Amino acid sequence: MFSHPSGLKFEEEEEAIHVVHMNIMSSFPHLLGPSMHFISNWRISFSTKLANETSS
């Protein structure tokens, strides 16, 4: 379980990101392809960054 400076637990933050993402998707369906790619890349780099910070 990660803690985050915002006070959110990591899982809650993941859920919040997901909700925002789904809202964006339903509002802008034409962005579906590019933003899915962007979001998944961002989440991978975010997770990697967190893992690096916690392991060091």
PDB file of C-alpha atoms in Angstrom:
ATOM      1  CA  MET A   1       0.000   0.000   0.000  1.00  0.00           C
ATOM      2  CA  PHE A   2       1.460   3.314  -1.065  1.00  0.00           C
ATOM      3  CA  SER A   3       0.763   6.559   0.716  1.00  0.00           C
ATOM      4  CA  HIS A   4       0.773   9.712  -1.346  1.00  0.00           C
ATOM      5  CA  PRO A   5       1.473  13.332  -0.300  1.00  0.00           C
ATOM      6  CA  SER A   6      -2.097  14.233  -1.242  1.00  0.00           C
ATOM      7  CA  GLY A   7      -3.287  11.960   1.561  1.00  0.00           C
ATOM      8  CA  LEU A   8      -5.036   9.591  -0.822  1.00  0.00           C
ATOM      9  CA  LYS A   9      -4.173   5.940  -0.639  1.00  0.00           C
ATOM     10  CA  PHE A  10      -2.760   4.667  -3.896  1.00  0.00           C
ATOM     11  CA  GLU A  11      -5.822   2.549  -4.728  1.00  0.00           C
ATOM     12  CA  GLU A  12      -8.175   5.482  -4.214  1.00  0.00           C
ATOM     13  CA  GLU A  13      -6.031   7.582  -6.497  1.00  0.00           C
ATOM     14  CA  GLU A  14      -6.042   4.857  -9.145  1.00  0.00           C
ATOM     15  CA  GLU A  15      -9.829   4.788  -8.917  1.00  0.00           C
ATOM     16  CA  ALA A  16     -10.065   8.570  -9.190  1.00  0.00           C
ATOM     17  CA  ILE A  17      -7.813   8.533 -12.257  1.00  0.00           C
ATOM     18  CA  HIS A  18      -9.985   5.826 -13.776  1.00  0.00           C
ATOM     19  CA  VAL A  19     -13.208   7.777 -13.148  1.00  0.00           C
ATOM     20  CA  VAL A  20     -11.763  10.947 -14.676  1.00  0.00           C
ATOM     21  CA  HIS A  21     -10.472   8.926 -17.601  1.00  0.00           C
ATOM     22  CA  MET A  22     -13.897   7.369 -18.236  1.00  0.00           C
ATOM     23  CA  ASN A  23     -15.535  10.806 -18.065  1.00  0.00           C
ATOM     24  CA  ILE A  24     -13.076  12.120 -20.643  1.00  0.00           C
ATOM     25  CA  MET A  25     -13.718   9.079 -22.843  1.00  0.00           C
ATOM     26  CA  SER A  26     -17.484   9.548 -22.815  1.00  0.00           C
ATOM     27  CA  SER A  27     -17.158  13.269 -23.530  1.00  0.00           C
ATOM     28  CA  PHE A  28     -14.547  12.956 -26.267  1.00  0.00           C
ATOM     29  CA  PRO A  29     -14.935   9.560 -27.970  1.00  0.00           C
ATOM     30  CA  HIS A  30     -12.740  10.669 -30.891  1.00  0.00           C
ATOM     31  CA  LEU A  31      -9.813  10.860 -28.443  1.00  0.00           C
ATOM     32  CA  LEU A  32     -10.268   7.238 -27.404  1.00  0.00           C
ATOM     33  CA  GLY A  33      -7.295   5.777 -29.292  1.00  0.00           C
ATOM     34  CA  PRO A  34      -4.654   8.453 -28.619  1.00  0.00           C
ATOM     35  CA  SER A  35      -5.635   9.054 -25.015  1.00  0.00           C
ATOM     36  CA  MET A  36      -5.776   5.357 -24.150  1.00  0.00           C
ATOM     37  CA  HIS A  37      -2.200   5.136 -25.394  1.00  0.00           C
ATOM     38  CA  PHE A  38      -1.217   8.267 -23.473  1.00  0.00           C
ATOM     39  CA  ILE A  39      -2.978   7.240 -20.256  1.00  0.00           C
ATOM     40  CA  SER A  40      -1.457   3.760 -20.239  1.00  0.00           C
ATOM     41  CA  ASN A  41       2.025   5.175 -20.869  1.00  0.00           C
ATOM     42  CA  TRP A  42       1.486   7.781 -18.149  1.00  0.00           C
ATOM     43  CA  ARG A  43       0.257   5.193 -15.670  1.00  0.00           C
ATOM     44  CA  ILE A  44       3.221   2.929 -16.401  1.00  0.00           C
ATOM     45  CA  SER A  45       5.699   5.777 -15.883  1.00  0.00           C
ATOM     46  CA  PHE A  46       3.820   6.944 -12.769  1.00  0.00           C
ATOM     47  CA  SER A  47       3.899   3.433 -11.279  1.00  0.00           C
ATOM     48  CA  THR A  48       7.578   3.034 -12.149  1.00  0.00           C
ATOM     49  CA  LYS A  49       8.399   6.383 -10.558  1.00  0.00           C
ATOM     50  CA  LEU A  50       6.508   5.425  -7.391  1.00  0.00           C
ATOM     51  CA  ALA A  51       8.223   2.044  -7.243  1.00  0.00           C
ATOM     52  CA  ASN A  52      11.633   3.687  -7.644  1.00  0.00           C
ATOM     53  CA  GLU A  53      10.884   6.209  -4.902  1.00  0.00           C
ATOM     54  CA  THR A  54       9.672   3.588  -2.440  1.00  0.00           C
ATOM     55  CA  SER A  55      12.487   1.111  -3.097  1.00  0.00           C
ATOM     56  CA  SER A  56      15.339   3.622  -2.776  1.00  0.00           C
TER      57      SER A  56
END
